[in-house]
Coordinates of C-alpha atoms in Angstrom, one line a residue:
M207 CA 9.5 12.9 -38.5
N208 CA 11.6 14.4 -35.8
S209 CA 15.0 13.3 -34.4
H210 CA 13.3 12.0 -31.2
V211 CA 11.5 9.3 -33.1
L212 CA 14.6 8.2 -34.9
E213 CA 16.2 7.4 -31.5
V214 CA 13.6 4.9 -30.5
I215 CA 14.8 1.3 -30.4
R216 CA 12.1 -1.3 -31.1
S217 CA 12.4 -4.9 -30.0
P218 CA 11.8 -7.5 -32.7
K219 CA 10.4 -9.9 -30.1
V220 CA 6.6 -9.9 -29.4
Y221 CA 5.9 -10.9 -25.8
D222 CA 2.6 -12.5 -24.8
V223 CA 2.2 -10.0 -21.9
V224 CA 4.0 -6.9 -20.7
V225 CA 3.5 -6.2 -17.0
I226 CA 4.4 -2.7 -15.9
G227 CA 5.2 -2.5 -12.2
S228 CA 6.4 -5.2 -9.8
G229 CA 4.5 -4.6 -6.5
A230 CA 1.6 -6.7 -5.2
G231 CA -0.5 -6.6 -8.4
G232 CA 2.5 -7.0 -10.8
G233 CA 3.9 -9.8 -8.7
A234 CA 0.7 -11.7 -8.7
A235 CA 0.2 -11.3 -12.4
V236 CA 3.8 -12.5 -13.1
Q237 CA 3.3 -15.5 -10.8
V238 CA 0.0 -16.6 -12.3
L239 CA 0.7 -15.9 -16.0
T240 CA 4.2 -17.5 -16.1
G241 CA 2.8 -20.4 -14.1
K242 CA 0.4 -21.0 -17.0
G243 CA 3.2 -21.0 -19.5
I244 CA 2.6 -17.5 -20.8
E245 CA 5.7 -15.5 -21.7
V246 CA 6.0 -12.2 -19.7
A247 CA 8.2 -9.2 -19.9
L248 CA 8.2 -7.2 -16.6
L249 CA 9.1 -3.5 -16.6
E250 CA 10.3 -2.0 -13.3
A251 CA 11.3 1.7 -13.0
G252 CA 13.8 0.9 -10.3
P253 CA 16.8 -1.5 -9.9
M254 CA 16.8 -5.2 -9.2
L255 CA 16.7 -6.3 -5.6
D256 CA 19.4 -8.5 -3.9
P257 CA 18.0 -9.2 -0.4
E258 CA 21.4 -10.5 0.9
K259 CA 23.0 -7.1 0.0
D260 CA 20.1 -4.7 0.2
Y261 CA 18.5 -5.7 3.5
K262 CA 19.9 -4.6 6.9
E263 CA 18.2 -7.4 8.9
H264 CA 19.9 -8.1 12.3
M265 CA 22.2 -5.1 11.9
L266 CA 22.8 -3.2 15.2
P267 CA 23.3 0.6 15.3
H268 CA 26.9 0.3 16.3
H269 CA 27.6 -1.9 13.2
V270 CA 27.3 1.2 10.9
D271 CA 28.8 4.6 10.6
H272 CA 27.1 7.3 12.6
R273 CA 24.9 4.6 14.2
G274 CA 22.6 4.9 11.2
A275 CA 22.2 8.6 11.3
G276 CA 23.5 8.8 7.8
E277 CA 26.1 10.9 6.1
G278 CA 26.3 14.4 7.4
G279 CA 23.7 13.5 10.1
A280 CA 21.0 13.1 7.6
H281 CA 18.6 11.8 10.2
Y282 CA 18.8 15.0 12.3
F283 CA 17.9 17.1 9.3
G284 CA 14.9 15.1 8.2
R285 CA 16.6 13.5 5.2
Q286 CA 15.8 10.0 6.4
P287 CA 12.0 9.9 6.5
W288 CA 12.1 6.1 6.8
G289 CA 15.3 5.7 8.7
F290 CA 18.6 4.1 7.7
F291 CA 17.7 0.5 8.4
R292 CA 14.4 0.3 6.4
A293 CA 14.3 -1.9 3.4
P294 CA 15.0 -0.1 0.1
N295 CA 11.7 1.3 -1.0
G296 CA 11.1 4.8 -2.3
A297 CA 10.3 8.3 -1.1
W298 CA 7.9 11.2 -1.2
D299 CA 10.3 13.2 -3.2
L300 CA 12.3 11.6 -6.0
E301 CA 15.1 13.6 -7.7
G302 CA 14.1 14.6 -11.2
E303 CA 10.6 13.1 -10.8
P304 CA 8.4 15.9 -9.4
Y305 CA 4.6 16.2 -9.1
T306 CA 2.6 19.3 -8.4
V307 CA -0.4 20.1 -6.1
A308 CA -3.1 22.5 -7.1
P309 CA -3.5 25.7 -5.0
G310 CA -5.7 25.0 -2.0
S311 CA -4.9 21.3 -2.0
E312 CA -2.5 19.2 0.0
F313 CA -1.3 15.8 -1.2
R314 CA 1.9 13.7 -0.7
W315 CA 2.7 11.0 -3.3
F316 CA 4.9 8.2 -2.4
R317 CA 6.7 6.4 -5.2
S318 CA 8.7 3.1 -4.9
R319 CA 11.4 2.4 -7.4
I320 CA 12.8 -1.1 -6.9
L321 CA 11.8 -4.7 -7.8
G322 CA 8.9 -5.6 -5.5
G323 CA 7.9 -2.0 -5.0
R324 CA 6.2 -1.2 -1.7
T325 CA 5.8 -4.8 -0.8
N326 CA 9.5 -4.9 0.3
H327 CA 8.7 -2.7 3.3
Y328 CA 5.0 -2.4 3.9
G329 CA 3.2 -3.3 7.1
R330 CA 1.8 -6.5 5.6
I331 CA -1.6 -6.1 7.2
S332 CA -3.8 -8.3 5.1
L333 CA -7.6 -7.8 5.6
R334 CA -10.4 -9.0 3.3
F335 CA -13.1 -6.6 2.3
A336 CA -16.4 -7.4 3.9
D337 CA -19.4 -8.4 1.7
Y338 CA -21.0 -5.0 2.3
D339 CA -17.9 -3.2 1.2
F340 CA -18.7 -4.2 -2.4
V341 CA -22.1 -2.6 -2.3
P342 CA -21.6 0.8 -0.5
Y343 CA -24.2 2.7 -2.5
S344 CA -26.8 0.0 -1.8
M345 CA -25.9 0.2 1.9
D346 CA -26.2 4.0 2.5
G347 CA -26.7 5.8 -0.8
L348 CA -23.1 7.1 -1.0
G349 CA -20.5 6.2 -3.7
T350 CA -21.0 3.5 -6.2
D351 CA -21.4 -0.3 -6.0
W352 CA -18.6 -2.5 -7.4
P353 CA -19.3 -4.6 -10.5
L354 CA -18.4 -7.8 -8.6
T355 CA -19.4 -9.2 -5.3
Y356 CA -17.5 -10.7 -2.3
D357 CA -18.5 -14.1 -3.5
D358 CA -16.8 -13.4 -6.8
L359 CA -13.5 -12.5 -5.2
A360 CA -13.6 -14.9 -2.2
P361 CA -11.9 -17.8 -4.1
Y362 CA -9.1 -15.5 -5.0
Y363 CA -8.7 -14.3 -1.4
D364 CA -8.4 -18.0 -0.5
K365 CA -5.7 -18.5 -3.2
A366 CA -3.7 -15.4 -2.2
E367 CA -3.8 -16.2 1.5
A368 CA -2.8 -19.8 1.0
F369 CA 0.1 -18.9 -1.3
I370 CA 1.6 -15.9 0.4
G371 CA 0.7 -16.9 4.0
V372 CA -1.4 -14.8 6.3
T373 CA -1.9 -15.1 10.1
G374 CA -5.2 -14.9 11.8
S375 CA -8.0 -16.7 13.6
I376 CA -11.6 -17.7 12.9
E377 CA -13.8 -15.1 14.5
G378 CA -17.1 -14.9 12.6
I379 CA -17.1 -11.1 12.5
R380 CA -18.9 -9.7 9.4
S381 CA -16.6 -6.7 9.1
A382 CA -13.6 -8.9 9.2
P383 CA -14.3 -12.0 7.0
D384 CA -12.3 -15.2 8.0
G385 CA -9.9 -16.7 5.6
I386 CA -7.1 -19.3 5.1
F387 CA -4.9 -18.5 8.1
Q388 CA -1.6 -19.5 9.6
P389 CA -1.4 -19.4 13.5
C390 CA -0.9 -15.9 14.9
P391 CA 1.7 -15.4 17.7
P392 CA 0.2 -14.6 21.2
P393 CA -0.4 -11.1 22.3
K394 CA 2.5 -9.1 23.8
A395 CA 2.3 -7.9 27.4
H396 CA 0.9 -4.4 26.6
E397 CA -1.5 -6.0 24.2
H398 CA -3.1 -7.9 27.1
L399 CA -3.9 -4.6 28.8
I400 CA -5.3 -3.2 25.5
K401 CA -7.5 -6.3 25.0
Q402 CA -8.9 -5.8 28.5
A403 CA -9.6 -2.1 27.8
C404 CA -11.3 -3.0 24.5
S405 CA -13.4 -5.6 26.2
R406 CA -14.6 -2.9 28.7
M407 CA -15.6 -0.7 25.8
N408 CA -17.2 -3.5 23.8
I409 CA -14.6 -3.2 21.0
P410 CA -13.4 -6.5 19.5
C411 CA -9.6 -7.1 19.7
I412 CA -8.5 -10.1 17.7
P413 CA -5.3 -11.7 16.4
M414 CA -3.8 -9.7 13.5
R415 CA -4.1 -10.8 9.9
R416 CA -0.6 -10.2 8.6
A417 CA 1.4 -11.6 5.7
V418 CA 4.1 -13.3 7.8
I419 CA 4.3 -17.1 7.9
T420 CA 4.5 -18.8 11.3
K421 CA 4.8 -22.2 9.6
P422 CA 7.1 -23.2 6.7
L423 CA 5.5 -22.6 3.3
N424 CA 6.7 -23.4 -0.2
G425 CA 10.3 -23.6 0.9
R426 CA 10.1 -20.4 3.0
P427 CA 11.0 -20.9 6.7
A428 CA 8.7 -19.7 9.4
C429 CA 9.3 -16.3 11.0
H430 CA 12.1 -16.2 13.5
Y431 CA 10.5 -13.2 15.3
C432 CA 13.4 -10.8 15.0
G433 CA 10.8 -8.0 14.8
Q434 CA 12.6 -6.2 11.9
C435 CA 10.0 -6.8 9.1
G436 CA 10.4 -3.2 7.9
R437 CA 14.0 -3.9 7.1
G438 CA 13.1 -6.6 4.6
C439 CA 13.3 -10.3 5.4
I440 CA 16.2 -12.3 3.9
T441 CA 14.4 -15.6 4.7
A442 CA 11.3 -14.3 2.9
S443 CA 9.2 -15.3 6.0
N444 CA 7.3 -12.1 5.5
Y445 CA 5.7 -11.5 2.1
A446 CA 7.3 -9.4 -0.6
S447 CA 6.3 -9.9 -4.3
S448 CA 10.0 -9.7 -5.2
Q449 CA 11.0 -12.7 -3.2
V450 CA 7.8 -14.7 -3.1
Q451 CA 6.5 -14.3 -6.6
I452 CA 8.9 -12.6 -9.1
L453 CA 12.3 -14.1 -8.4
P454 CA 10.8 -17.7 -8.2
A455 CA 9.0 -17.0 -11.5
L456 CA 12.3 -16.5 -13.2
K457 CA 12.9 -20.2 -12.8
T458 CA 10.1 -21.0 -15.2
G459 CA 12.1 -19.5 -18.0
K460 CA 9.0 -17.5 -19.0
L461 CA 9.9 -14.2 -17.4
K462 CA 12.2 -11.5 -18.6
I463 CA 12.8 -8.5 -16.2
F464 CA 13.6 -5.1 -17.6
D465 CA 14.8 -3.1 -14.6
Q466 CA 15.5 0.7 -14.6
A467 CA 12.7 0.9 -17.3
M468 CA 10.5 4.0 -16.9
A469 CA 7.3 3.5 -18.9
R470 CA 6.5 6.6 -21.0
E471 CA 3.5 5.6 -23.2
I472 CA 1.4 2.7 -24.1
L473 CA 1.0 2.5 -27.9
S474 CA -2.1 1.4 -29.7
D475 CA -3.2 0.9 -33.3
E476 CA -6.1 2.3 -35.3
N477 CA -8.4 -0.4 -34.0
G478 CA -7.8 0.7 -30.4
R479 CA -5.7 -2.3 -29.4
V480 CA -2.4 -2.1 -27.5
T481 CA 0.6 -3.0 -29.6
A482 CA 3.7 -2.0 -27.6
V483 CA 5.0 -0.1 -24.5
S484 CA 7.5 2.7 -24.9
Y485 CA 9.9 3.2 -22.0
I486 CA 13.1 5.0 -21.1
D487 CA 16.0 2.7 -20.3
K488 CA 17.6 4.6 -17.5
K489 CA 20.9 2.7 -17.8
T490 CA 21.5 3.8 -21.4
R491 CA 19.2 6.9 -21.4
T492 CA 17.6 5.6 -24.6
E493 CA 13.9 5.2 -25.5
Q494 CA 12.9 1.6 -26.2
Q495 CA 9.7 0.0 -27.4
I496 CA 8.7 -3.5 -26.4
R497 CA 5.9 -5.2 -28.4
C498 CA 3.2 -7.4 -26.9
R499 CA -0.2 -9.0 -27.2
V500 CA -1.4 -7.8 -23.8
V501 CA -0.5 -5.1 -21.3
V502 CA -1.1 -5.4 -17.6
L503 CA -0.7 -2.1 -15.9
A504 CA 0.4 -2.4 -12.3
A505 CA 2.5 0.7 -11.6
S506 CA 0.4 1.9 -8.6
A507 CA -2.9 3.7 -8.9
C508 CA -1.7 7.2 -9.7
E509 CA 1.3 6.1 -11.8
S510 CA -1.0 3.9 -13.9
A511 CA -3.4 6.9 -14.4
R512 CA -0.5 9.1 -15.4
L513 CA 0.6 6.5 -18.0
L514 CA -2.9 6.2 -19.5
L515 CA -3.3 10.0 -19.6
N516 CA 0.1 10.3 -21.4
S517 CA -0.9 7.7 -24.0
R518 CA -3.0 9.9 -26.2
S519 CA -3.9 9.3 -29.8
S520 CA -6.5 10.4 -32.3
R521 CA -8.7 7.6 -31.2
F522 CA -8.1 8.4 -27.5
P523 CA -7.5 12.1 -27.3
Q524 CA -8.0 12.2 -23.5
G525 CA -5.7 9.3 -22.9
L526 CA -5.8 5.5 -23.5
A527 CA -9.1 3.9 -22.4
N528 CA -10.3 7.3 -21.2
N529 CA -13.2 8.3 -23.5
S530 CA -15.3 8.2 -20.3
G531 CA -13.1 10.9 -18.8
V532 CA -12.8 9.0 -15.5
V533 CA -9.1 8.2 -15.5
G534 CA -7.5 10.1 -12.7
R535 CA -10.9 10.8 -11.0
F536 CA -12.2 9.5 -7.7
L537 CA -8.8 9.6 -6.1
M538 CA -9.0 8.3 -2.5
D539 CA -6.6 7.7 0.4
T540 CA -7.3 6.1 3.8
V541 CA -8.4 8.3 6.7
G542 CA -5.8 8.2 9.4
L543 CA -5.2 9.5 12.9
G544 CA -2.9 8.2 15.7
V545 CA -2.9 8.9 19.4
G546 CA -0.2 7.8 21.9
G547 CA -0.3 7.3 25.7
Y548 CA 1.9 6.5 28.6
V549 CA 0.7 3.6 30.8
P550 CA 2.2 3.5 34.4
A551 CA 1.1 -0.1 34.8
L552 CA 3.8 -1.1 32.3
E553 CA 6.6 0.6 34.2
G554 CA 9.4 -1.6 35.5
M555 CA 8.4 -4.6 33.5
P556 CA 11.3 -7.0 33.1
H557 CA 12.8 -6.4 29.7
Y558 CA 12.0 -9.3 27.3
D559 CA 11.8 -9.9 23.6
T560 CA 8.6 -8.2 22.7
D561 CA 9.6 -8.2 19.0
G562 CA 7.6 -11.2 17.6
F563 CA 6.8 -10.0 14.1
S564 CA 6.8 -6.3 13.7
G565 CA 3.7 -4.3 14.4
G566 CA 0.8 -5.5 16.6
H567 CA -0.1 -9.1 17.2
V568 CA -3.7 -7.9 17.6
Y569 CA -6.0 -5.3 16.1
S570 CA -9.6 -4.2 16.3
P571 CA -12.0 -4.5 13.3
W572 CA -14.8 -2.0 12.9
W573 CA -17.5 -2.7 15.5
E574 CA -20.3 -0.3 14.5
W575 CA -20.8 -1.4 10.9
D576 CA -24.5 -2.1 11.5
K577 CA -25.2 0.9 13.8
K578 CA -27.9 3.2 12.6
N579 CA -27.8 7.0 12.6
K580 CA -24.0 7.3 13.1
E581 CA -22.5 10.8 12.8
F582 CA -20.4 9.6 9.8
P583 CA -20.8 6.9 7.2
R584 CA -18.7 3.7 7.1
G585 CA -16.0 3.1 9.7
Y586 CA -12.4 2.3 10.6
H587 CA -10.2 -0.4 12.2
I588 CA -7.6 0.2 14.9
E589 CA -3.9 -0.7 14.6
I590 CA -2.0 -1.1 17.9
G591 CA 1.6 -0.4 18.8
G592 CA 3.8 -0.5 21.9
G593 CA 6.5 -2.6 23.6
F594 CA 10.2 -2.6 23.8
G595 CA 11.5 -1.4 20.4
M596 CA 15.2 -1.6 19.6
P597 CA 16.8 1.7 20.7
G598 CA 18.4 3.7 17.9
V599 CA 19.2 7.2 16.8
G600 CA 16.3 9.5 17.8
S601 CA 14.3 6.8 19.7
F602 CA 14.0 8.9 22.9
Q603 CA 13.7 12.3 21.3
G604 CA 10.0 12.6 22.3
Q605 CA 10.8 11.8 25.9
V606 CA 13.7 14.3 26.0
N607 CA 11.3 17.0 24.7
R608 CA 8.6 16.1 27.1
I609 CA 10.7 15.6 30.3
G610 CA 13.4 18.1 29.8
G611 CA 16.7 18.4 31.8
Y612 CA 19.8 16.3 31.2
G613 CA 22.2 13.9 32.9
R614 CA 21.4 11.0 35.3
Q615 CA 18.0 12.3 36.2
L616 CA 16.9 12.3 32.5
K617 CA 18.5 8.9 31.8
D618 CA 16.8 7.3 34.9
R619 CA 13.4 8.6 33.8
I620 CA 13.9 7.3 30.3
R621 CA 14.9 3.8 31.6
K622 CA 11.9 3.8 33.9
E623 CA 9.5 4.6 31.1
Y624 CA 11.1 2.3 28.5
G625 CA 8.4 0.0 27.1
S626 CA 5.5 1.8 28.9
F627 CA 4.0 3.5 25.8
V628 CA 1.1 2.4 23.6
Y629 CA -0.2 3.8 20.3
F630 CA -3.5 3.6 18.5
A631 CA -3.8 4.3 14.8
G632 CA -7.2 4.5 13.0
R633 CA -7.4 3.5 9.4
G634 CA -10.8 4.5 7.9
E635 CA -12.9 4.7 4.8
M636 CA -13.0 7.8 2.6
I637 CA -16.1 8.5 0.5
P638 CA -15.1 9.3 -3.1
N639 CA -15.8 12.9 -4.1
N640 CA -15.5 15.1 -7.2
L641 CA -12.9 17.4 -5.7
S642 CA -10.2 14.7 -5.3
Y643 CA -8.4 13.7 -8.5
C644 CA -5.2 13.8 -10.4
E645 CA -4.5 15.1 -13.9
L646 CA -1.6 16.0 -16.1
D647 CA 0.2 19.2 -15.2
P648 CA 0.1 21.3 -18.4
V649 CA 3.6 22.7 -17.9
T650 CA 5.8 20.4 -15.7
V651 CA 7.7 17.4 -17.0
D652 CA 10.1 15.0 -15.3
K653 CA 13.8 14.6 -16.2
W654 CA 12.7 12.1 -18.9
G655 CA 10.4 14.7 -20.5
I656 CA 7.3 12.9 -19.4
P657 CA 4.4 15.1 -18.2
V658 CA 3.8 14.8 -14.4
L659 CA 0.7 14.6 -12.3
R660 CA -1.1 17.5 -10.6
F661 CA -3.1 16.6 -7.5
H662 CA -6.4 18.0 -6.2
F663 CA -7.7 16.7 -2.9
K664 CA -10.3 17.5 -0.2
W665 CA -11.4 15.6 2.8
S666 CA -15.2 16.0 3.3
D667 CA -17.1 16.4 6.6
Y668 CA -17.5 12.6 6.6
E669 CA -13.8 12.0 7.0
W670 CA -13.3 14.8 9.6
K671 CA -16.1 13.5 11.7
Q672 CA -14.6 10.0 11.5
A673 CA -11.2 11.3 12.6
R674 CA -12.9 12.9 15.7
H675 CA -14.5 9.6 16.5
M676 CA -11.1 7.9 16.3
E677 CA -9.5 10.5 18.6
R678 CA -12.2 10.1 21.3
T679 CA -12.0 6.3 21.1
F680 CA -8.3 6.3 21.5
V681 CA -8.3 8.7 24.4
D682 CA -11.0 6.5 26.1
L683 CA -8.9 3.4 25.6
I684 CA -5.7 4.9 27.1
E685 CA -7.6 6.3 30.1
S686 CA -9.3 3.0 30.6
M687 CA -5.8 1.5 31.0
G688 CA -5.0 4.1 33.7
G689 CA -2.8 5.8 31.2
Q690 CA -1.9 9.4 30.3
V691 CA -2.7 10.7 26.8
L692 CA 0.3 12.2 25.2
G693 CA -1.4 13.5 22.1
R694 CA -1.4 12.7 18.4
R695 CA 1.1 10.1 17.4
S696 CA 2.6 12.0 14.5
P697 CA 2.1 15.8 14.8
R698 CA 3.6 16.3 11.3
Q699 CA 1.2 13.9 9.7
D700 CA -1.9 14.3 11.9
G701 CA -1.3 17.8 13.3
K702 CA -4.5 19.3 11.8
G703 CA -6.6 16.5 13.2
I704 CA -6.5 14.2 10.2
S705 CA -3.8 12.6 8.2
V706 CA -2.2 14.6 5.4
P707 CA -3.8 13.2 2.2
G708 CA -1.5 10.6 0.6
T709 CA 0.6 9.9 3.7
I710 CA -1.2 6.6 4.6
I711 CA 0.0 5.4 1.1
H712 CA -3.3 3.8 0.2
E713 CA -4.1 6.0 -2.8
L714 CA -6.5 4.2 -5.1
G715 CA -9.6 4.5 -7.4
T716 CA -8.1 6.5 -10.3
V717 CA -8.9 3.9 -13.0
R718 CA -12.2 2.6 -11.7
M719 CA -14.1 -0.4 -12.8
G720 CA -17.8 -0.6 -13.5
N721 CA -20.5 -2.1 -15.7
D722 CA -21.2 1.2 -17.6
P723 CA -18.4 2.3 -20.0
R724 CA -19.7 5.9 -19.7
S725 CA -18.8 6.1 -16.1
S726 CA -15.9 3.6 -15.7
A727 CA -12.7 2.7 -17.6
L728 CA -12.6 -1.0 -16.8
N729 CA -15.0 -4.0 -16.6
Q730 CA -15.2 -6.3 -13.6
Y731 CA -12.1 -8.2 -14.8
C732 CA -10.1 -4.9 -14.8
Q733 CA -10.1 -5.0 -18.6
G734 CA -10.4 -1.8 -20.6
H735 CA -14.0 -1.3 -21.9
E736 CA -12.5 0.4 -25.0
V737 CA -9.2 -1.5 -25.1
P738 CA -9.7 -5.3 -24.8
N739 CA -6.0 -6.2 -24.4
L740 CA -5.4 -3.6 -21.7
F741 CA -5.7 -4.6 -18.0
V742 CA -5.0 -2.8 -14.7
A743 CA -3.8 -4.8 -11.7
D744 CA -3.1 -2.3 -8.9
A745 CA -5.5 -0.2 -6.7
G746 CA -6.6 2.0 -9.7
P747 CA -9.7 -0.2 -10.4
F748 CA -11.1 0.1 -6.8
V749 CA -14.5 1.6 -6.7
S750 CA -14.5 2.4 -3.0
N751 CA -11.9 2.5 -0.3
P752 CA -13.1 0.4 2.7
D753 CA -11.4 0.5 6.0
K754 CA -9.2 -2.4 5.1
N755 CA -5.6 -2.0 3.9
P756 CA -5.8 -2.6 0.2
T757 CA -2.8 -4.9 -0.6
L758 CA -4.6 -8.3 -0.1
T759 CA -7.4 -7.1 -2.3
I760 CA -4.9 -5.9 -5.0
T761 CA -3.4 -9.4 -5.0
A762 CA -6.7 -11.2 -5.1
L763 CA -8.0 -9.0 -8.0
A764 CA -4.7 -9.4 -9.9
W765 CA -4.9 -13.1 -9.5
R766 CA -8.5 -13.1 -10.8
T767 CA -7.6 -10.8 -13.7
S768 CA -4.6 -13.0 -14.6
D769 CA -6.8 -16.2 -14.7
Y770 CA -9.2 -14.3 -17.0
I771 CA -6.3 -13.1 -19.3
A772 CA -5.0 -16.6 -19.6
E773 CA -8.4 -17.9 -20.6
E774 CA -9.0 -15.1 -23.1
M775 CA -5.6 -15.7 -24.7
K776 CA -6.4 -19.4 -24.9
Q777 CA -9.7 -18.6 -26.6
G778 CA -7.9 -16.2 -29.0
H779 CA -10.0 -13.2 -27.8
V780 CA -6.9 -11.1 -26.9

């Protein structure tokens, strides 16, 4: 026995369930399980959240030092990738928590370390998968079918939308299934032009499905249209698991939150059943163990894979629930590409509050899902941007670079063009491949001594061809509006003609579900084939990566899994 083991502090209490991670999946699990009277311990690697103190809602640039550029002009040196005013979230690079990328690959891994995780700041686009998204192999012979159908998950989409609140309209489009919607605000001025351009090109353009309430719901007031959703919402009018699910669950008396708790390993017994979770208490720098009947892993797809791979034993030498060897495999991210344009028809428009809720009030679902002989499989949807954004540090840097000069002439040109820009971003499906995966780095550990992930990634010709289709479509839309194409929206992200892998922050598929234990880690309830009291409730179980943002499906799956756990516990099966 070594000295390291002697330092471990074991809790005498046995919780019904330990949930690891507090984002969309962890939040839904906490809400559902505590609501059924089940005692839950929630481990979060970051600190607690206090919206009143942590959010910068309604703050103007002149309210803060350096107008938000940060200490030492951090913004100007690229040390504020999300800007000063964004809600506390995470970063691509965390001090003391590295990851590595294999030679020849490129991948960026975003980690969130705070109660609520990415849901505090994400775009809140909430799209159901279509019925055909669950049977991709049956549709075109690529990938693998899911072990459940749209009809299996539809009741949980209903529950999630009704509880968190999602805007939308009934459209009857197969690629964009209708749901339980709140009213969507009307299109903004530039969106009317975009809708006309879409109509000319036979592309649907419909009200956005976004997790922002426009009518009061469960004690939450309706959105007041300040347009600052990315800063966090003190009134919780937009959805964040921290405010909408976890903090309310504390009132049940069934939830205990362990913040600053970095999970290191899931412990199991000789029968292959989970018994406890070992974690590093960052506040005391001690190793602790918390015992439980069930573990729900919701740390994000890659973090969950890392934890399973680090939980090795004689029974599971490749990592917990990984005798199939699929944990870490089939890593996917969304295909992304953005193009911007300048539209003279919007020049000189009276300045008005185009804020509404942040992001577009309309979007375009995929319109060629049933087209035969396409140059690439599957498809993408279009997200739309434009309007009068609040000026801040760096807002007009692009125009300065494009126009050149200085003084009154430059200022007059910037004022004339203010609000005359539009942006289109494609978000498309990646086909899983054997060259994209994560594994434990054999050498590198983080500051807690935990082995880190090494990433391998490759876009295939399918994704590259899809990105070219996006680019042509966006150019045609801008030119159809009489606009001038200015190029790719984010040269740093899309400069090679497709998004840098990982930068859309839709990584998923690393702990896939399936009917066959030889080729999947989990069954259709996201339950370990080999470890019956282990469940995964993030995007790890996804079998494919349709062109819909994954958060709503994470929530619906986590809700379904939690209902199943409660019933299994009631029956004494776990």
